[in-house]
Coordinates of C-alpha atoms in Angstrom, one line a residue:
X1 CA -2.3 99.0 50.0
X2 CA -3.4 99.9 46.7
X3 CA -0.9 103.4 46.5
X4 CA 1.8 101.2 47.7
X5 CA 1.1 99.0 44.7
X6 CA 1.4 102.0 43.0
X7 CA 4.6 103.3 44.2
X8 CA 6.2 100.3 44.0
X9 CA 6.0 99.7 39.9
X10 CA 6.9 103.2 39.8
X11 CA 10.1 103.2 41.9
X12 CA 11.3 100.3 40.3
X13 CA 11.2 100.5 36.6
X14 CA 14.5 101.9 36.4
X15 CA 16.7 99.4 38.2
X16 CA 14.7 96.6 36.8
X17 CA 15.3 97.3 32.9
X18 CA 18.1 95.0 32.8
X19 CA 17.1 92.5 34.9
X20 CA 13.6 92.7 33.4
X21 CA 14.9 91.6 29.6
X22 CA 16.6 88.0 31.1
X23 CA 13.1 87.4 33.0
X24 CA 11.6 88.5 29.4
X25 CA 13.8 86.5 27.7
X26 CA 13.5 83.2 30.3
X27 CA 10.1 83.0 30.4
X28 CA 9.8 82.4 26.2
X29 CA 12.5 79.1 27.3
X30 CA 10.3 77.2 29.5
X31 CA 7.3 77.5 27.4
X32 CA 9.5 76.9 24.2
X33 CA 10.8 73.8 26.3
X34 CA 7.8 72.5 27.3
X35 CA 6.5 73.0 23.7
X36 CA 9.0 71.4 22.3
X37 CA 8.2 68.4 24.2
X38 CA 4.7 67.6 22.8
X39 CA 5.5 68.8 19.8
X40 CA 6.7 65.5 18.8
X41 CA 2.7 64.3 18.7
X42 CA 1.2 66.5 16.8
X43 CA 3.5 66.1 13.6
X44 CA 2.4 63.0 12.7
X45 CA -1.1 64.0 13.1
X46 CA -1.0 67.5 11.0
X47 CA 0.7 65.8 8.0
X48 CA -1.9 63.0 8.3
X49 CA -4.8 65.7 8.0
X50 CA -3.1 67.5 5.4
X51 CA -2.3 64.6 3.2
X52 CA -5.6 63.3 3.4
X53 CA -7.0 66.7 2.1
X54 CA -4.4 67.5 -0.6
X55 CA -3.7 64.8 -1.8
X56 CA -7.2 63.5 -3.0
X57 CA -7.3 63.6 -6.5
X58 CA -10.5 64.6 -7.7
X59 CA -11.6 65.6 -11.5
X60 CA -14.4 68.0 -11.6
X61 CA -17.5 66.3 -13.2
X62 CA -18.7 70.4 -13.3
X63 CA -15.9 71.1 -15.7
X64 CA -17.3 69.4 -18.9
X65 CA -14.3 68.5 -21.7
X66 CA -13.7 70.8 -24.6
X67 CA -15.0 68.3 -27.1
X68 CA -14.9 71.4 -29.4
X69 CA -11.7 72.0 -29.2
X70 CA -10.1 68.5 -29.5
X71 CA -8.1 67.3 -33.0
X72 CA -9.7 64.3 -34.5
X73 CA -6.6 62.4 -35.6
X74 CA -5.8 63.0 -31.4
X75 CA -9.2 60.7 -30.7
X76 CA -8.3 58.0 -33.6
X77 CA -4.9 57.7 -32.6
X78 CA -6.6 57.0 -28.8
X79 CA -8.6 54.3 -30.7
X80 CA -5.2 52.8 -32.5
X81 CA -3.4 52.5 -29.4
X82 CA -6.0 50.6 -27.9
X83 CA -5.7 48.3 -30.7
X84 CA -2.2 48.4 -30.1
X85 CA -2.3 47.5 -26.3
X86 CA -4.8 45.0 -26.1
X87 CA -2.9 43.3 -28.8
X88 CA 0.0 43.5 -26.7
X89 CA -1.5 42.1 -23.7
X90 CA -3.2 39.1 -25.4
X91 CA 0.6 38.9 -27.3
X92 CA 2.9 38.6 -25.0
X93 CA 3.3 35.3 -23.0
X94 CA 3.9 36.7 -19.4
X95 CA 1.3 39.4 -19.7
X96 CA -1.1 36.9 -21.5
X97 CA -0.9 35.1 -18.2
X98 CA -1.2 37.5 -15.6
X99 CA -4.5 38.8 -17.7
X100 CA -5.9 35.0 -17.3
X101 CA -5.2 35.3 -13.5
X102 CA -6.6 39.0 -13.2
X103 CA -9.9 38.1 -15.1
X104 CA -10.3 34.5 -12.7
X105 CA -9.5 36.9 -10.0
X106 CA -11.9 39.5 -11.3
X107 CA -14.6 36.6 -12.2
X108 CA -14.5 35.4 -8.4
X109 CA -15.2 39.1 -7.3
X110 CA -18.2 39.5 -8.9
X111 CA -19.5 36.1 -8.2
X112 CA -18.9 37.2 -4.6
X113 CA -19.7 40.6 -5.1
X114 CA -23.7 39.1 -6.4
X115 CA -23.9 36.6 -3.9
X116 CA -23.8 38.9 -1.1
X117 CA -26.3 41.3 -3.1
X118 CA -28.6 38.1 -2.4
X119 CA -27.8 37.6 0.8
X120 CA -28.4 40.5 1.8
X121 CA -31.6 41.0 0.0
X122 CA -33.1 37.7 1.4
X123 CA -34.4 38.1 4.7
X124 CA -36.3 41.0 3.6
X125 CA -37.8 38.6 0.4
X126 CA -38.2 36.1 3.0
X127 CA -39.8 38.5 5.4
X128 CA -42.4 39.5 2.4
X129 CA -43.5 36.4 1.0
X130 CA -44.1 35.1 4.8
X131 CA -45.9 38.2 5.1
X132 CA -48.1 37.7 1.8
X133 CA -48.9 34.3 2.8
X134 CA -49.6 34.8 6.8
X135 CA -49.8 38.8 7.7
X136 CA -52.2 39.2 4.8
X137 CA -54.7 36.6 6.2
X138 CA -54.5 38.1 9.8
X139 CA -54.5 41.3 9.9
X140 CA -55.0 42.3 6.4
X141 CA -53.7 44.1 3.7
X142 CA -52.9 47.5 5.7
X143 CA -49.2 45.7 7.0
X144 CA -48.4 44.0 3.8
X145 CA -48.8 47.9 2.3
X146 CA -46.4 48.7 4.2
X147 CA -43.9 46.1 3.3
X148 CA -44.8 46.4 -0.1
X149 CA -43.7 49.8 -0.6
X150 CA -40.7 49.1 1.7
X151 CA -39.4 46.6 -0.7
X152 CA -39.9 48.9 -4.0
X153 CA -38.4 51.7 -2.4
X154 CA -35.2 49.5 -1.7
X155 CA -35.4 47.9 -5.1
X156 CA -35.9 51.5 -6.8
X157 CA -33.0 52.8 -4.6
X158 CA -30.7 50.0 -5.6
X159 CA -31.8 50.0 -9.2
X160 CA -30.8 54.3 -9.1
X161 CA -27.6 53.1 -8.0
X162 CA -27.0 50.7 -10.4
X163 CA -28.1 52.9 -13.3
X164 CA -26.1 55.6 -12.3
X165 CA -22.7 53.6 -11.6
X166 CA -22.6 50.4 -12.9
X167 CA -18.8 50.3 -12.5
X168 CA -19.1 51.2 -9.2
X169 CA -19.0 48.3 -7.3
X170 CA -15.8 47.2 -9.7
X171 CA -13.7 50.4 -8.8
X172 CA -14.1 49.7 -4.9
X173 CA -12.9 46.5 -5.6
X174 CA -10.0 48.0 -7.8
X175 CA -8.9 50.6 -4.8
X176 CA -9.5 47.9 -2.1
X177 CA -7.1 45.0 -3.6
X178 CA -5.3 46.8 -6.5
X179 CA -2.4 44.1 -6.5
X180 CA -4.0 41.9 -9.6
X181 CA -4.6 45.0 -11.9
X182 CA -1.2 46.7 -10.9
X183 CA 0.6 43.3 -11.7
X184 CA -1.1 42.9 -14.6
X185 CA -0.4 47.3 -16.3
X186 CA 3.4 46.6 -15.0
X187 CA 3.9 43.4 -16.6
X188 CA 2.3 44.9 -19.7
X189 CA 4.4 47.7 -19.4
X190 CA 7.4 45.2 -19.4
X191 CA 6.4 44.3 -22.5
X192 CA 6.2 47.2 -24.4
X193 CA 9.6 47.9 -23.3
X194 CA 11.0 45.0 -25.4
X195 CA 9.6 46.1 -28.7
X196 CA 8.8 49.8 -28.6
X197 CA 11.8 52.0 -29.9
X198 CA 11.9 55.2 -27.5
X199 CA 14.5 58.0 -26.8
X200 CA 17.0 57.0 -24.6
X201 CA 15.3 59.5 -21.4
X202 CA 11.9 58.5 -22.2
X203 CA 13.0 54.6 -22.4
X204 CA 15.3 54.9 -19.3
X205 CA 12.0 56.1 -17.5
X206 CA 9.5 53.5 -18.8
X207 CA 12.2 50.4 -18.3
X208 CA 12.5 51.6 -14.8
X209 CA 8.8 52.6 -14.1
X210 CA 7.9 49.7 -15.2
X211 CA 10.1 47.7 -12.6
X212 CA 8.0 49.7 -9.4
X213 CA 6.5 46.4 -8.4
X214 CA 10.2 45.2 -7.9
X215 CA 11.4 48.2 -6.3
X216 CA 8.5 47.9 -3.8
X217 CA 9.3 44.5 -3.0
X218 CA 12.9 44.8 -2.4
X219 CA 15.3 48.6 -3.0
X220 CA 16.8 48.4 -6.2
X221 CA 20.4 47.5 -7.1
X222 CA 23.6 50.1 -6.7
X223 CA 23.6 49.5 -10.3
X224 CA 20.0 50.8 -10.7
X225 CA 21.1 54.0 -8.1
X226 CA 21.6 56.6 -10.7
X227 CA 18.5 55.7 -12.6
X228 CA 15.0 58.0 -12.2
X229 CA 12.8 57.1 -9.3
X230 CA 9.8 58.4 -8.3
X231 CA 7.5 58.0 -5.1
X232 CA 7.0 54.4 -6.0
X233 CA 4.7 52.7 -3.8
X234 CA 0.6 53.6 -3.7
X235 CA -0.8 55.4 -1.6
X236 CA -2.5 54.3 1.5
X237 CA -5.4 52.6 1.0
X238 CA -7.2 55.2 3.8
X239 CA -6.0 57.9 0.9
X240 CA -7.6 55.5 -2.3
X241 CA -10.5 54.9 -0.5
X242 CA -11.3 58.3 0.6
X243 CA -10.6 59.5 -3.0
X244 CA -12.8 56.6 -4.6
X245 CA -15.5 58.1 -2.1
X246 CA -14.8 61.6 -3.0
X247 CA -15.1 61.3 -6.7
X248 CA -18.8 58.8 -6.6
X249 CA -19.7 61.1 -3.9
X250 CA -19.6 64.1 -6.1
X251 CA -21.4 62.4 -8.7
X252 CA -24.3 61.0 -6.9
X253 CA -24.8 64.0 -4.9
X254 CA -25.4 66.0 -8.7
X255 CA -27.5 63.3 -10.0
X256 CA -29.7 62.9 -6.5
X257 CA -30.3 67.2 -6.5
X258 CA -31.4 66.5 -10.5
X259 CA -33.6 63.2 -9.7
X260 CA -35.2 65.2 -6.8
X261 CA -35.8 68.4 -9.1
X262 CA -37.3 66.1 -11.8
X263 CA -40.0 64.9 -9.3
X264 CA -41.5 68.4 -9.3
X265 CA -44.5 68.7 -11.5
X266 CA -43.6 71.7 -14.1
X267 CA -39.7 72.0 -14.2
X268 CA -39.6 68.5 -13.3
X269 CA -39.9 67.3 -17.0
X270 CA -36.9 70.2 -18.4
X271 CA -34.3 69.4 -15.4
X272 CA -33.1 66.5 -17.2
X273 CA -32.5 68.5 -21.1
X274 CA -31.6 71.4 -18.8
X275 CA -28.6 69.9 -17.1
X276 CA -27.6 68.0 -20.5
X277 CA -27.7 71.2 -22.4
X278 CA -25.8 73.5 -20.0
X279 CA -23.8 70.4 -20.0
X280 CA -22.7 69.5 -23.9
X281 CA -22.9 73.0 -24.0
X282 CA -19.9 73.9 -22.4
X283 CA -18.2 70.5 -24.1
X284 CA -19.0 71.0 -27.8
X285 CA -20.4 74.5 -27.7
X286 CA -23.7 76.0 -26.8
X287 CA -25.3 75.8 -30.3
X288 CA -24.6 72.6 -31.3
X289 CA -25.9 71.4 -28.1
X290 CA -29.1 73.1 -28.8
X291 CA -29.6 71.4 -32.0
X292 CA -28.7 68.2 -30.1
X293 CA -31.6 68.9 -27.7
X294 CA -33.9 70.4 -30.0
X295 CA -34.1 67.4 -31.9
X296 CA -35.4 64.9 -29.1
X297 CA -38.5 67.1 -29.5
X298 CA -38.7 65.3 -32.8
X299 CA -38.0 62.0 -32.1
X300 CA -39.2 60.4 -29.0
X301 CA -36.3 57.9 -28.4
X302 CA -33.9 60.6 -28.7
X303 CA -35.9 62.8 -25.7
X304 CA -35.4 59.2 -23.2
X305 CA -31.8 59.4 -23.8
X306 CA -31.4 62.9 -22.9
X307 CA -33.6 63.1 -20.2
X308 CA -31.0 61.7 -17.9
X309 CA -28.7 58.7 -19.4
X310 CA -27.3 61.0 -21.7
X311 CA -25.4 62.9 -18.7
X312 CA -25.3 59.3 -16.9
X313 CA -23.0 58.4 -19.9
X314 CA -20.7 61.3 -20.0
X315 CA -20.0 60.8 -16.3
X316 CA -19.7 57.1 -16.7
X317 CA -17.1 57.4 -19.5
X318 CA -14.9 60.7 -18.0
X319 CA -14.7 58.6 -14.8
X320 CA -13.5 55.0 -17.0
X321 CA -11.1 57.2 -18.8
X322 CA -9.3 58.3 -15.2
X323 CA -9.5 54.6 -13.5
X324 CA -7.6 53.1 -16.5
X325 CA -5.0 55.5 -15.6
X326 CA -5.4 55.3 -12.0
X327 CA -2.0 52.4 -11.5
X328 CA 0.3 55.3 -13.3
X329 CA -1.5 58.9 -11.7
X330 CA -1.2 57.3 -7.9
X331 CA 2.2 57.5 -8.1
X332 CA 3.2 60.3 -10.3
X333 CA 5.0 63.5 -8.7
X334 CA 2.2 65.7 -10.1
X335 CA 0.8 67.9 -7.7
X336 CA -3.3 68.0 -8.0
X337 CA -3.4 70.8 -10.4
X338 CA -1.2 69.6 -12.1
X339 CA -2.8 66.5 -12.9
X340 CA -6.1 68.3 -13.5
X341 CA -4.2 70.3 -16.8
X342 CA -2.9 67.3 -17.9
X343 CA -5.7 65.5 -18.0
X344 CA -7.2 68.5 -20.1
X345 CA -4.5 68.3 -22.1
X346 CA -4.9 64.8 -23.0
X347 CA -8.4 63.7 -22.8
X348 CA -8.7 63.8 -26.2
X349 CA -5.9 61.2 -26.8
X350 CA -7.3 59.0 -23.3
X351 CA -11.2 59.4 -24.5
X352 CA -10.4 57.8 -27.8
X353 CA -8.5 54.9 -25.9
X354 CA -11.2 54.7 -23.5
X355 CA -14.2 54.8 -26.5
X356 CA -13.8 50.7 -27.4
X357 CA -13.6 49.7 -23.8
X358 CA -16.5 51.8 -22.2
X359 CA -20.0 50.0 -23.1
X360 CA -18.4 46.5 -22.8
X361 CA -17.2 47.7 -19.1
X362 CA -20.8 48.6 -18.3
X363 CA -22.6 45.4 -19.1
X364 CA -23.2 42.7 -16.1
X365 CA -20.4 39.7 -16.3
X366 CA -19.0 41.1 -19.4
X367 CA -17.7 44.6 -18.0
X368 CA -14.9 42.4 -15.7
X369 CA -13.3 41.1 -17.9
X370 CA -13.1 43.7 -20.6
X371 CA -12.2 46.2 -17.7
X372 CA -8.9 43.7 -17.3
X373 CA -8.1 44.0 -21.0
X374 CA -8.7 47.6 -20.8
X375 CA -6.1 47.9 -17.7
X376 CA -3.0 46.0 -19.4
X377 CA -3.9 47.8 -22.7
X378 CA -3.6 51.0 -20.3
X379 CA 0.1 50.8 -20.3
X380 CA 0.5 51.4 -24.2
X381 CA -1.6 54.7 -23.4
X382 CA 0.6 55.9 -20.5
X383 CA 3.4 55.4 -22.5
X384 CA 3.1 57.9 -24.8
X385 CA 2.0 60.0 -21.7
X386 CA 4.9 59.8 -19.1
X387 CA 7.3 62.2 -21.4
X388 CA 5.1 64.6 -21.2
X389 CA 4.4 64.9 -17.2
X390 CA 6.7 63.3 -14.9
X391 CA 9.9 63.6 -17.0
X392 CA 9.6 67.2 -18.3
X393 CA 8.3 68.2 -15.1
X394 CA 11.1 67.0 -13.4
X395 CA 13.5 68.7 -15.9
X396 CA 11.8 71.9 -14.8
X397 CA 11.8 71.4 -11.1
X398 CA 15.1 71.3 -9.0
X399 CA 12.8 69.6 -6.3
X400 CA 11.6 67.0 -8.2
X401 CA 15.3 66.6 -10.0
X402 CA 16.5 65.4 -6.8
X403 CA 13.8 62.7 -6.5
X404 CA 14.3 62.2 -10.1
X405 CA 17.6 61.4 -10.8

């Protein structure tokens, strides 16, 4: 059986050439047929997955900013055009009243926002003082150690939390319901489009940018056909989430490996000056930063500040100075390294805007509202801006030309 196996493959090799490329060539068709039919269903599941991982912006809280290399006149023309914008906002009847709504709506939020801090808090306060008053009697102070330290650790872990991202709970809020804080940068936006004298491009850009709420509502005009449009609408509040997550993420994860390495009993007490240096080293150059750090050997008060809030404020302040622009980078064509060189192109310009705003933002019931102000004031910054990213880059870019114009 085997040799006539043998024979029979040899024998007919020659008459089946021809006949043995159709078979060749039908069996790819079924297969490509039957491919092509579930094909359909993974398509909208690869794109998913891919969008989800490109397109989450991120800013690398590893990559310091080039202090060093920034032009002073750049940072105090930051400051003046957030004089400029707040102005604006508190100016302008219409924008004047969506910042009253914002801030009530912002207000509300954080009432909410502590009440449920409480409420979740209380059964474990409850649970200790009944504890104090009837574990302790029964069966002694062995329990009610227990719960003691239970309750510190959660107030310590809390506390971290808050002293590391005291804006954090008002970002979350910002990517879950962005409507009020979008409403309120596009109707400042508006604004600045009735008194600010621009070239005809850049103002044909800003007057329609600043109509995207519109254009989301309801597709624009013939009329309006011809004019620049971009990929208007946000994106999807899976991808603003995940990219909110991302970012704090990154940022607690450095500052929980540097609060674990401080707990150790010799290195413990350098981590802190060590990150810092390495650090402002790399922002305004490794020398100055030693003097920086050399001098809190001096002077006690300067030693708590760089033994950890120090580095706590640089991260606080690079991470206000991308959320005010967050309602203008969501929706810009910019690919994500290509929004990484801008914003190393222009933090020196955004980190002067962000300077006035920053402290205000971090304090308790205060931070809200000034966070509101900061985010119609925004629009005066992204203004000067949008010329030099979405509109040049569209020049450049037959792809994006067709989105463009």
């Amino acid at each position: 059986m085997v040799e006539m196996q043998e024979d029979i493959p040899d024998s007919s090799p020659p008459p089946p050439p021809p006949p043995s490329s159709p078979p060749a060539a039908t069996p790819p068709l079924p297969p490509s047929s039957s491919l092509s039919a579930p094909q359909p269903a993974p398509p909208p599941d690869l794109p998913s997955l891919t969008t989800l991982i490109s397109h989450l912006p991120s800013l690398p809280l590893l990559q310091p900013p080039l202090i060093r290399t920034w032009d002073p006149s750049t940072v105090l023309h930051g400051l003046h055009l957030s004089y400029l914008g707040s102005l604006s906002t508190l100016r302008t009847p219409r924008t004047r009243t969506t910042l009253y709504k914002t801030l009530l709506y912002l207000t509300l939020i954080t009432l909410f926002l502590v009440a449920t801090t409480h409420a979740v808090f209380l059964p474990l306060r409850i649970t200790h003082w009944a504890a104090g008053t009837v574990v302790r009697p029964l069966l002694g102070s062995t329990l009610m150690g227990v719960l003691d330290w239970s309750v510190s650790t959660i107030d310590d872990l809390v506390g971290w939390f808050v002293r590391v991202t005291p804006e954090a709970g008002l970002y979350l809020v910002r990517y879950i319901w962005p409507d009020p804080l979008d409403k309120l940068f596009f109707e400042a936006l508006r604004g600045l489009t009735l008194t600010l004298a621009l070239p005809p491009t850049h103002a044909r850009f800003v007057i329609h940018f600043a109509r995207t709420l519109e254009h989301q509502d309801q597709p624009p005009p013939c009329t309006l056909a011809r004019l620049p449009t971009l990929p208007l609408g946000r994106k999807s509040w899976t991808l603003r989430l995940l990219s909110y997550i991302q970012r704090y993420l990154k940022r607690l994860l450095l500052l929980g490996i540097v609060y674990l390495i401080s707990l150790t009993p010799v290195l413990g007490a350098f981590i802190w000056p060590l990150a810092t240096y390495a650090y402002l080293g790399g922002a305004i150059g490794y020398t100055t930063a030693a003097y920086t750090c050399a001098f809190a050997i001096v002077s006690p008060p300067w030693w708590a500040f760089v033994k950890g809030p120090l580095l706590r404020a640089i991260w606080s302040f690079r991470s206000l100075e991308r959320e005010l622009c967050e309602p203008y980078l969501c929706r810009s064509v910019m690919t994500q390294s290509q929004r990484r060189a801008w914003f190393a192109k222009n933090e020196a310009l955004i980190a002067g805007f962000t300077f006035p705003f920053w402290y205000l933002i971090s304090l308790p019931w205060i931070g809200p509202l000034v966070f509101g102000l900061a985010q119609g004031a925004a629009s005066r910054l992204c203004v000067e801006l949008f010329d030099e990213v979405d509109i040049r880059n569209g020049r450049h870019h037959p792809q994006t030309i067709a989105r463009v114009q």
